[in-house]
Structures are given as structure tokens and as C-alpha cells.
Amino acid sequence: MSSERLIYLPLGGAGEIGMNAYVYGYGKPGQERLILVDLGVTFPDMDTTPGVDLIHADISWLQERADRLDAIFVTHAHEDHVGAVAHCHEALGAPVYARAFTANIARRKMDEHGHPEDAVQTVSPWPEQVQVGPFSVGFLPVSHSIPESAALVIDSPAGRVVHSGDFKLDTNPVVGEPFDADLWAEIAKPGVKALVCDSTNVFSPHDGRSESEVGPEITKLVESAEGMVVATTFASNVARVKTLAEAGQRAGRSVVLLGRAMRRMIEAATETGILSDFPKVISAEEAVDVPRQNLMLIVTGSQGERRAASAQLARGKYRGLELKEGDLFLFSSKTIPGNERGVIFIINQLSEKGVDVVDDSSGLYHVSGHANRPDLERVHALIDPQVVIPMHGEHRHLREHAKLAEAGGRTGILAVNGTMLDLTGNAPKVVDYVETGRTYLDGTVKVGALDGVVRDRIRMALNGHVTVTVILDEEDEPLGEPWCDTMGLPEIGSSRAALAEVLEEDLNQFLMRADAKTLRDDDKLEEAMRRIVRQTAKAEIGKKPEVTTVISRMK
């Protein structure tokens, strides 16, 4: 009989930044009791996932073993860690554990999807631990760019694992708990088998900066502005929103929060007691009557989101408010790779209005929420694990982080999504590979990345579409000529005739010549007409469109 083992299996978040989902298990091989750490989303883009609303990790492997899943633990309330909890609740059914602020956000999501809010349990920080199956799990407070973030201390019969979550070393984070080196050292005392660790900023060579450093710089900027000031940041960065609001207040300006996500985060922080002294804000309706030089708007949309407040202000009016020449717009945020095009588009729209735009290129108005390279080295030394397992990063981040661990005299293991590690004993090893992927939330339906739905949508967007309709009589003879409807294609081709008419003529010529065997066989007829449409279109417009053929037979 096989002995029990401790396993680690990332389903998302290892080899990418986003849609985090990490499985831990303990027990006999194939019978392990399981817990899941985080269940997040990533966001689509028009190039690769047009029309998709959200993307989360493919949880098929976990769903097949849902009877062995004892709990889901959420480290913090960023969307890439908590965003899929409600979407997957029906499939997994396990209770969710989180600290108060994160639990507040998770319950709102559960409620929106019609799930019971009591599926989410609030847990106090370390030393409290939750006992689920063979695991005891505690929430170790860490600093990050959202309140009440936590690393997880995961104890099992095979030893202790520390799962860092997203973190930075900040002794003065403005909102939330400061970094406590003594507490981390206490966690490490019994010995730590594995540190599963955030890799986002492993390439940043300088010490991380404190959230408190940006406040004075933002205040100076706001005080020097003459027109209206608009600032955008991540809605979840409650400390930054507070810093921006206080800067506006110090400059004698009325503060307005614009954007549903921004208001929701501040409400959650206030309800859970994290924020007790947030500056007074006024509504957009009240702001219309305030002189613009006395206004400061704090808005959503720092990543160029088309429907967020930033984009709407850049396009024109938003809730009665409008940017004008001489106003100031501050991006107090870092542009996430992949979002550059949307952000630059907004900056150019603002420039056309004569608005002065300030971004983070100076490094004065934003600090990262992730640990830089020297901070990672410090945590490695504090925890002193047998092995470092990098997570939360693209492949290059994970590889570099593993090298950093090796340089410090520790074992580093690179485990991308789908790699199952056995952490039992003193020599962790790869024991299995699990098929992983992505699930798309497309409207109200979930589709697999390999289902072909989005692929077909991309092909239609790239190539256009032709619908061919043909009617055959009882003798399997064409009844009239075929006709074509085109979509997303030029009306006139190189022959200077209407494209649809040229296609119809070539199809009609084919039908007049087709033998009886072909005319009786829908599949053969469909394939032949599809080929003719694509060949003719290629000659006329240089493209081979997608083709749908409708064959109707009179009976």
C-alpha cells in the first residue's frame, strides 16, 4: 500500500500573471484530501478572445474530485485571486475561507450569482488556524496593494508550507498591516518544507518602496494644479485611493469618487473597519455646482477599460462632468502588460482636449504591491525553507526566481500550471502532469478554450463571412439561382462588379454542371460550394471568407 504524500498542483497562475488557482493535497496517491488556494480570473482582449467577458482556470481536474475538496482559501480580494469563486461555486461546492475584507468582497460576488453568502467564512489572522481534513491553515498578514492580504501557513502531517500570496515588505503601508519580520521568523521556527512564493518583481533589482512614499509627491502635484484634477488608480488599492483623497482635501478640493468598483471597495473597507477616517466625498451631482479648480475626481479605468470612468471622461461628458484644457489627469498606477494600447488611446484623447497627463514614468506617483528581488532574498532568508517554489509570474519570472533560490543555497523548483509536485520527504519531485487550460465566460455561458467558439469568432473577424442559400426541387435540380449574403467584406471586388453577384454567378455555373450524384449529397454539395466561394473571393478581394451553406430541398 502506498504511503501518504503532500502534493502541490498549480491549475492557474504559474507561468502567467492572473487566474490564480493552486491545489494542495495530503493522503494516499489518488485519494488525497484537497484544498484550493485562490480562484481568480484573468481578462480577455479583442485580439485573442473577442467578445469574452472573463477567463478562469479550467477546473475540470478539481471538479472530478470535488468530493475530496475540503475548502477554498482566498489570500486577498484582487480579481485574479477571488474573481472566479462565485462562478465556480456550483461546480465545486466547497466552503470559502478568507479574512474580513476579502470575505466581504467574496460574499458580494456570491450574492450577485444567487449563491448563499454563508458559503464564505471569515477567519481572523494568525495565530488562528482553520482545521480542514488533514490541514491546518492560518492567515499570516502581509502588505500588498489591497487591504488584509495574507500569506497562508499550511500545516499537514508532512510538514509546513508557506504560500506567500501577493506581497511586499512595507513597514508603513498607509492602510492595513505593516510587514512584521518577527512574526515571519516565528512562523519559520518549526521549520518550513516549502515556500511557494510570488515572483512578479523578481527582475526589479532595487529595494521595494513603501506606499507612504507617494503621498507627499501626489500632494505637491495636486496643490500645484490650476484646473480640475482627475486621478485614476486600481479601485482595489484602498491605500492609494485614500492617499489621493487626502491630497485633494489638503489642496482644498472637494473629492468625488467615480466608478462602481471604486465605491464598492471603499464601502467594503469601511464596513469591515479598515477605513475609519476616509476624507468626506461629494456626489457627481453635487460636483457639477463646484468651481472646477476646487474639484478632484478619483476615477476607475487605470488600465484603459473602455467602459470605465476614465475612458468616458476622455471621450466626453461623464455624469455631467467634463475635462477641459488646462485640467490635470494623473495615472497613479502601473500599466499591466497587454493594456498599453487602451491606456495610450485614452492619453491621446485627453491630449486632444488640452488636458495635461501625468503618468508613472517618473516613479513618483506609484509603488508596486509586489516584492522586488532584494525583498524576495530577505524572505527566503527569514523563512529558510527546504525548497522555494516560484508562482505568480510568467515562465521567465518563475525561472529567474528558481535561480535566485539556488544562488542563495536553497533548492528551487520550476512548476508551471499542471505540474504536480510531491513535497513529502526531503527531495520534492514531479510526480504527474495534469491537463490545464482556460475556461471562457462568454455572455452567460462557459466555453472551453478548445471548444472552437472563440476561434471561429476570430476567423470571422479576420476573414469575413458569406452565407450561401440554394433550393433544390423534388428532382434534386436547382430551383432558381443560389444567392449570397456577405458580412464584413467589401461590396465590390477587382472585377468592379458586386462581390455577391460574382459569387452567385460562379456558384450557378457550378450547379448547372454538377452531376446528379453531387446534387443528391448535401455534404459534397456543401463542400464544393464552400470551395468555390473561397476561391472566387480570393480572386476578387484577396481573402478567403468563412462560409455557411444552407441547402433546402423541396419534398
XYZ file of C-alpha atoms in Angstrom:
555
model
C 0.000 0.000 0.000
C 1.417 3.441 -0.959
C 2.249 5.784 1.877
C 0.646 9.199 2.223
C 2.052 12.201 0.415
C 1.775 16.009 0.318
C 1.160 17.360 -3.184
C 1.166 20.815 -4.808
C -0.561 21.420 -8.156
C -0.997 24.833 -9.805
C -4.015 24.958 -12.140
C -3.552 28.669 -12.921
C -1.136 31.470 -12.072
C 2.133 29.592 -12.588
C 3.535 30.619 -15.959
C 1.205 33.627 -16.245
C 0.100 36.599 -14.188
C -3.607 36.133 -13.486
C -6.301 33.490 -12.781
C -4.507 32.026 -9.767
C -5.580 28.573 -8.573
C -3.286 26.325 -6.508
C -4.199 22.872 -5.184
C -2.633 21.228 -2.113
C -3.418 17.660 -1.146
C -2.490 15.113 1.513
C -3.191 11.394 1.651
C -2.575 8.202 -0.286
C -1.859 8.784 -4.013
C -5.121 9.324 -5.846
C -7.052 9.601 -2.566
C -5.642 12.868 -1.175
C -7.902 15.278 0.673
C -7.593 18.583 -1.173
C -7.674 22.320 -0.515
C -7.594 25.093 -3.109
C -5.731 28.366 -2.601
C -7.294 31.214 -4.598
C -9.650 31.007 -7.548
C -9.181 34.039 -9.758
C -9.824 35.375 -13.233
C -7.860 36.998 -15.993
C -9.261 39.435 -18.514
C -9.865 38.995 -22.261
C -8.606 41.154 -25.088
C -10.028 41.841 -28.536
C -7.057 40.245 -30.330
C -7.178 36.774 -28.790
C -10.545 36.473 -27.009
C -13.050 38.826 -28.707
C -16.438 39.026 -27.022
C -15.367 37.011 -23.975
C -16.296 38.532 -20.598
C -13.929 36.751 -18.198
C -11.438 33.884 -18.188
C -10.691 31.496 -15.325
C -8.617 28.351 -14.963
C -10.017 25.086 -16.266
C -11.090 23.354 -13.040
C -12.110 20.045 -14.666
C -9.475 18.083 -12.721
C -10.710 19.558 -9.455
C -14.388 19.227 -10.358
C -13.920 15.485 -10.934
C -12.528 15.299 -7.367
C -14.939 17.781 -5.772
C -15.932 15.165 -3.167
C -12.349 15.336 -1.875
C -12.113 19.160 -1.856
C -12.480 20.303 1.755
C -12.083 24.094 1.402
C -11.063 27.081 -0.693
C -8.779 29.660 0.927
C -8.549 33.136 -0.620
C -5.408 35.154 0.135
C -6.796 38.575 -0.865
C -9.539 40.324 -2.816
C -7.864 41.071 -6.135
C -9.848 39.730 -9.091
C -7.046 37.414 -10.193
C -7.385 35.650 -6.823
C -11.088 35.873 -5.879
C -12.857 36.662 -9.173
C -13.921 33.101 -10.073
C -15.087 31.966 -6.620
C -18.760 32.628 -7.355
C -18.534 31.402 -10.975
C -17.212 28.008 -9.806
C -19.200 27.592 -6.578
C -21.856 25.383 -8.141
C -19.217 23.048 -9.616
C -17.012 22.797 -6.524
C -19.354 23.463 -3.602
C -16.571 23.781 -1.019
C -16.706 26.397 1.764
C -14.608 29.525 1.212
C -12.366 30.945 3.949
C -10.959 34.480 3.907
C -10.146 37.452 6.102
C -12.911 40.001 6.747
C -12.309 42.421 3.843
C -11.790 39.646 1.299
C -14.805 37.777 2.691
C -16.909 40.939 2.261
C -15.953 41.140 -1.431
C -16.449 37.371 -1.930
C -19.925 37.488 -0.346
C -20.967 40.317 -2.671
C -19.918 38.129 -5.607
C -21.803 35.130 -4.210
C -24.918 37.251 -3.780
C -24.701 38.589 -7.352
C -24.701 34.990 -8.627
C -27.515 33.794 -6.385
C -25.310 31.695 -4.099
C -25.626 31.691 -0.293
C -23.377 34.261 1.355
C -22.777 31.918 4.298
C -20.660 29.766 1.979
C -17.944 32.332 2.785
C -16.449 32.103 6.285
C -14.460 34.939 7.909
C -11.164 33.970 9.548
C -9.068 36.041 11.944
C -5.345 36.444 11.263
C -2.585 34.238 12.679
C -2.394 32.570 15.175
C -5.968 31.430 14.407
C -5.970 28.320 12.207
C -8.750 26.553 10.322
C -8.754 22.756 10.556
C -9.961 21.126 7.320
C -9.252 17.439 6.718
C -5.536 16.821 7.314
C -4.677 20.522 7.002
C -4.458 23.390 9.481
C -4.393 26.731 7.659
C -3.642 30.158 9.121
C -3.694 33.627 7.551
C -0.385 35.470 8.043
C -0.857 39.247 7.458
C 1.207 40.683 4.585
C 1.382 44.084 2.902
C 0.067 44.374 -0.645
C -1.872 46.877 -2.760
C -5.221 45.845 -1.245
C -6.234 45.607 2.435
C -5.978 42.482 4.571
C -3.818 40.440 2.243
C -2.385 37.266 3.710
C 0.165 34.573 3.209
C -1.085 31.132 4.191
C 0.645 28.902 6.723
C -0.401 25.394 5.659
C 0.379 22.649 8.155
C -0.003 18.977 7.253
C 1.317 15.696 8.709
C 4.163 16.015 6.168
C 5.256 19.458 7.388
C 4.654 23.173 6.996
C 4.236 25.050 3.706
C 4.126 28.856 3.479
C 2.146 30.141 0.481
C 3.105 33.815 0.201
C 0.154 35.117 -1.818
C 0.913 38.519 -3.352
C 3.052 40.565 -1.001
C 5.606 43.301 -0.476
C 7.733 44.292 2.506
C 6.212 47.599 3.643
C 6.629 48.846 7.205
C 4.291 51.825 6.603
C 1.562 50.766 4.141
C -0.952 53.634 4.920
C -3.854 51.136 5.109
C -3.510 47.619 6.520
C -0.834 45.809 8.498
C 2.873 46.630 8.183
C 5.478 43.950 7.474
C 6.370 42.180 10.728
C 9.754 40.437 10.423
C 9.450 38.941 13.932
C 6.148 37.270 13.058
C 7.626 35.788 9.867
C 10.590 34.497 11.861
C 8.193 32.913 14.376
C 6.375 31.115 11.546
C 9.702 29.743 10.316
C 10.865 28.397 13.708
C 9.309 24.892 13.475
C 10.913 24.505 10.025
C 9.316 25.134 6.640
C 9.248 22.430 3.988
C 8.356 24.725 1.063
C 7.915 28.427 0.384
C 5.535 28.890 -2.557
C 6.325 32.448 -3.480
C 5.216 35.486 -5.529
C 7.615 36.052 -8.472
C 6.161 39.188 -10.119
C 9.031 41.608 -9.434
C 11.983 39.207 -9.399
C 13.651 41.277 -12.147
C 13.435 44.567 -10.142
C 16.918 44.935 -8.590
C 16.246 47.744 -6.090
C 14.570 47.561 -2.684
C 10.790 47.889 -2.766
C 9.318 51.269 -1.844
C 6.661 52.000 0.763
C 3.141 53.105 -0.087
C 3.687 56.059 2.271
C 6.347 57.495 -0.075
C 3.885 58.503 -2.801
C 1.638 60.651 -0.582
C 3.866 63.774 -0.366
C 4.589 63.709 -4.119
C 0.911 63.386 -5.040
C 0.021 66.195 -2.619
C 2.595 68.514 -4.225
C 1.260 67.724 -7.682
C -2.382 68.325 -6.739
C -1.597 71.567 -4.896
C 0.235 72.949 -7.942
C -2.628 72.208 -10.362
C -4.785 75.111 -11.539
C -7.753 73.409 -13.177
C -9.737 70.332 -12.238
C -7.693 67.309 -11.155
C -8.631 63.758 -12.124
C -6.661 60.787 -10.799
C -7.042 57.117 -11.587
C -5.650 54.043 -9.844
C -6.678 50.448 -9.230
C -10.012 50.576 -7.417
C -8.813 47.840 -5.064
C -5.801 49.873 -3.924
C -7.671 51.372 -0.983
C -4.487 52.891 0.474
C -3.808 54.771 -2.788
C -7.403 55.926 -3.098
C -7.117 57.266 0.455
C -3.787 58.949 -0.357
C -5.322 60.613 -3.417
C -8.393 61.749 -1.473
C -6.237 63.211 1.306
C -4.113 65.049 -1.268
C -7.278 66.585 -2.706
C -8.529 67.505 0.757
C -5.192 69.168 1.670
C -5.359 71.192 -1.532
C -8.811 72.473 -0.511
C -10.636 70.486 -3.165
C -13.926 68.613 -2.976
C -13.357 64.911 -3.629
C -15.578 62.790 -5.904
C -15.350 59.002 -6.349
C -16.463 57.898 -9.814
C -16.917 54.281 -10.859
C -18.869 51.440 -9.267
C -15.777 49.380 -8.418
C -14.163 52.322 -6.625
C -17.208 52.970 -4.445
C -17.666 49.235 -3.744
C -14.091 48.851 -2.476
C -14.296 51.904 -0.208
C -17.656 50.680 1.140
C -16.187 47.231 1.863
C -13.158 48.773 3.607
C -15.426 50.985 5.718
C -17.864 48.153 6.584
C -15.010 45.920 7.765
C -13.403 48.659 9.862
C -10.241 49.022 7.768
C -11.091 52.614 6.842
C -12.365 54.890 9.569
C -11.010 58.292 8.529
C -11.563 58.490 4.770
C -11.975 62.134 3.634
C -15.522 63.360 3.028
C -16.664 62.899 -0.554
C -19.423 64.539 -2.576
C -21.603 63.084 -5.329
C -21.183 63.741 -9.045
C -24.460 65.672 -8.958
C -23.112 67.980 -6.238
C -19.787 68.346 -8.057
C -21.441 69.965 -11.074
C -22.014 73.097 -8.957
C -18.440 73.283 -7.571
C -15.885 75.511 -9.379
C -13.602 73.179 -11.370
C -10.409 74.479 -9.717
C -11.886 73.208 -6.428
C -12.600 69.667 -7.653
C -10.673 66.407 -7.515
C -12.145 63.327 -9.163
C -10.813 59.858 -8.304
C -11.935 57.518 -11.063
C -11.792 53.917 -12.259
C -10.154 52.849 -15.524
C -6.402 52.995 -14.916
C -5.897 50.136 -17.403
C -7.744 51.763 -20.300
C -11.021 49.858 -19.796
C -13.445 51.173 -22.413
C -16.491 51.473 -20.142
C -14.735 52.803 -17.039
C -14.980 56.409 -15.845
C -11.535 57.391 -17.236
C -12.420 56.360 -20.781
C -15.820 58.068 -20.628
C -14.283 61.314 -19.387
C -11.683 61.110 -22.166
C -14.455 60.679 -24.766
C -16.724 63.435 -23.453
C -19.015 64.084 -20.502
C -19.496 61.594 -17.670
C -22.317 62.163 -15.172
C -22.368 65.858 -16.050
C -18.624 66.353 -15.574
C -16.252 67.242 -18.414
C -12.496 67.708 -18.769
C -11.246 70.925 -20.360
C -7.977 72.498 -21.460
C -5.634 73.108 -18.526
C -7.038 70.310 -16.365
C -4.707 67.635 -14.946
C -5.093 63.873 -15.291
C -2.892 61.604 -13.128
C -2.290 57.890 -13.697
C -1.284 56.763 -10.186
C -0.782 53.204 -11.397
C 1.363 50.918 -13.481
C 0.051 49.783 -16.853
C -0.234 45.997 -16.836
C 1.484 44.441 -19.890
C -1.116 43.977 -22.619
C -3.127 47.069 -21.631
C -0.781 49.639 -23.170
C -2.885 50.237 -26.276
C -6.033 51.139 -24.309
C -4.141 53.443 -21.937
C -2.300 55.261 -24.750
C -5.603 55.716 -26.603
C -7.087 57.462 -23.539
C -3.948 59.599 -23.085
C -4.219 60.780 -26.691
C -7.923 61.580 -26.304
C -7.090 63.625 -23.196
C -4.274 65.374 -25.052
C -6.699 66.386 -27.809
C -8.782 68.123 -25.130
C -5.721 70.057 -23.931
C -5.551 68.094 -20.666
C -2.115 67.662 -19.070
C -1.447 63.966 -18.426
C 0.993 62.737 -15.772
C 1.872 59.035 -15.670
C 4.226 56.949 -13.557
C 7.261 57.251 -15.841
C 8.896 59.414 -13.159
C 8.326 56.743 -10.483
C 6.952 59.422 -8.134
C 3.248 58.614 -8.120
C 3.049 54.822 -7.870
C 4.752 51.989 -5.984
C 4.324 48.303 -6.721
C 2.435 45.933 -4.455
C 4.903 43.105 -5.096
C 8.249 42.231 -3.521
C 11.347 43.175 -5.520
C 14.414 40.949 -5.846
C 16.156 42.055 -2.592
C 12.843 41.621 -0.719
C 12.487 38.076 -2.073
C 16.028 37.294 -0.902
C 15.136 38.603 2.558
C 12.023 36.422 2.739
C 13.978 33.365 1.601
C 16.415 34.001 4.469
C 13.643 34.654 7.028
C 11.600 31.546 6.167
C 14.628 29.391 5.279
C 12.576 26.693 3.516
C 13.897 23.385 2.220
C 12.621 24.356 -1.216
C 11.384 27.515 -2.955
C 8.568 27.016 -5.485
C 8.023 30.178 -7.560
C 4.440 31.077 -8.531
C 2.505 34.174 -9.676
C 4.600 35.012 -12.701
C 5.241 34.312 -16.352
C 7.663 31.495 -17.173
C 10.640 33.878 -17.252
C 9.752 35.140 -13.749
C 9.451 31.610 -12.338
C 12.749 30.514 -13.887
C 14.600 33.562 -12.586
C 13.092 33.114 -9.105
C 14.191 29.465 -9.035
C 17.718 30.622 -9.983
C 17.595 33.203 -7.164
C 16.747 30.449 -4.672
C 19.632 28.303 -5.959
C 22.011 31.279 -5.679
C 21.033 31.521 -2.003
C 21.939 27.877 -1.397
C 18.356 26.564 -1.495
C 16.551 24.235 -3.860
C 14.363 25.988 -6.413
C 11.751 24.054 -8.407
C 10.050 25.408 -11.518
C 6.471 24.086 -11.590
C 4.180 25.601 -14.233
C 0.428 25.034 -14.461
C -0.373 21.325 -14.480
C 2.843 20.189 -12.778
C 2.110 18.053 -9.715
C 4.873 18.034 -7.112
C 5.278 15.551 -4.280
C 6.614 17.610 -1.360
C 6.938 14.670 1.036
C 10.397 13.887 2.366
C 13.475 15.991 1.699
C 13.621 15.764 -2.096
C 10.500 17.245 -3.755
C 9.856 15.759 -7.195
C 7.473 15.958 -10.140
C 5.051 13.023 -9.976
C 2.416 13.878 -12.572
C 1.292 16.301 -15.245
C -2.352 17.358 -15.341
C -4.011 18.869 -18.407
C -4.816 22.506 -17.672
C -6.285 25.307 -19.700
C -8.743 28.155 -19.668
C -12.495 28.472 -19.379
C -14.166 31.461 -21.033
C -17.239 33.142 -19.582
C -18.939 34.149 -22.833
C -22.116 36.024 -22.006
C -23.916 33.705 -19.598
C -22.298 30.504 -20.888
C -18.941 28.893 -20.069
C -16.950 27.578 -23.020
C -13.629 25.764 -23.096
C -10.644 27.385 -24.784
C -10.507 24.429 -27.193
C -14.249 24.324 -27.970
C -13.717 26.405 -31.103
C -16.255 29.134 -30.278
C -13.748 31.948 -29.875
C -11.501 30.557 -32.629
C -14.419 30.721 -35.090
C -15.206 34.257 -33.938
C -11.610 35.330 -34.611
C -11.667 33.705 -38.048
C -14.897 35.540 -38.940
C -13.369 38.808 -37.725
C -10.247 38.264 -39.814
C -11.827 36.839 -42.972
C -15.448 37.998 -43.132
C -18.402 35.702 -43.758
C -20.574 34.534 -46.645
C -23.917 32.734 -46.299
C -24.889 30.727 -49.387
C -28.506 29.628 -49.841
C -29.624 27.169 -52.503
C -33.018 25.480 -53.072
C -33.375 22.116 -54.832
C -36.706 20.723 -56.138
C -38.137 17.213 -55.805
C -35.936 16.041 -58.698
C -32.790 17.368 -56.936
C -32.500 20.128 -59.534
C -31.666 23.749 -58.571
C -34.796 25.846 -58.173
C -33.644 29.244 -59.345
C -30.144 30.552 -58.756
C -28.239 30.422 -55.441
C -27.872 33.672 -53.518
C -25.201 35.003 -51.212
C -25.269 37.310 -48.166
C -21.909 38.797 -47.247
C -20.815 40.237 -43.918
C -17.595 42.058 -43.098
C -16.479 42.063 -46.762
C -16.105 44.793 -49.423
C -19.135 45.147 -51.697
C -17.085 45.482 -54.906
C -14.219 43.212 -55.968
C -11.412 43.525 -58.539
C -13.794 42.845 -61.454
C -15.665 46.056 -60.494
C -18.869 44.034 -60.079
C -20.768 43.442 -56.831
C -18.965 40.688 -54.902
C -22.216 38.880 -54.036
C -23.222 38.791 -57.727
C -19.846 37.403 -58.833
C -20.077 34.679 -56.169
C -23.655 33.845 -57.199
C -22.679 33.598 -60.871
C -19.807 31.178 -60.205
C -21.999 29.076 -57.891
C -24.767 28.964 -60.512
C -22.282 27.825 -63.195
C -21.171 25.017 -60.870
C -24.755 23.909 -60.144
C -25.587 23.826 -63.875
C -22.614 21.481 -64.453
C -22.915 19.336 -61.293
C -23.794 15.646 -61.767
C -26.835 14.019 -60.159
C -24.710 12.231 -57.533
C -23.295 15.520 -56.247
C -26.701 17.229 -56.259
C -28.180 14.424 -54.129
C -25.382 14.575 -51.499
C -25.640 17.556 -49.115
C -22.106 17.083 -47.780
C -20.492 17.002 -51.232
C -22.589 19.928 -52.425
C -21.757 21.986 -49.356
C -18.015 21.324 -49.624
C -17.929 22.155 -53.361
C -19.841 25.431 -52.925
C -17.664 26.410 -49.973
C -14.544 25.846 -52.087
C -15.922 27.905 -54.984
C -16.866 30.839 -52.707
C -13.409 30.890 -51.142
C -11.606 30.644 -54.490
C -13.722 33.336 -56.134
C -13.439 35.659 -53.130
C -9.666 35.166 -53.105
C -9.504 36.250 -56.739
C -11.875 39.191 -56.194
C -10.801 40.630 -52.831
C -7.682 38.684 -51.805
C -9.415 36.967 -48.860
C -10.911 33.549 -48.205
C -14.025 34.178 -46.055
C -15.748 31.787 -43.690
C -18.711 30.166 -45.449
C -22.066 28.893 -44.190
C -24.130 26.918 -46.684
C -27.902 26.489 -46.372
C -29.340 23.743 -48.621
C -33.143 23.496 -48.736
C -34.853 20.600 -50.514
C -38.471 20.574 -51.677
C -40.176 17.343 -50.670
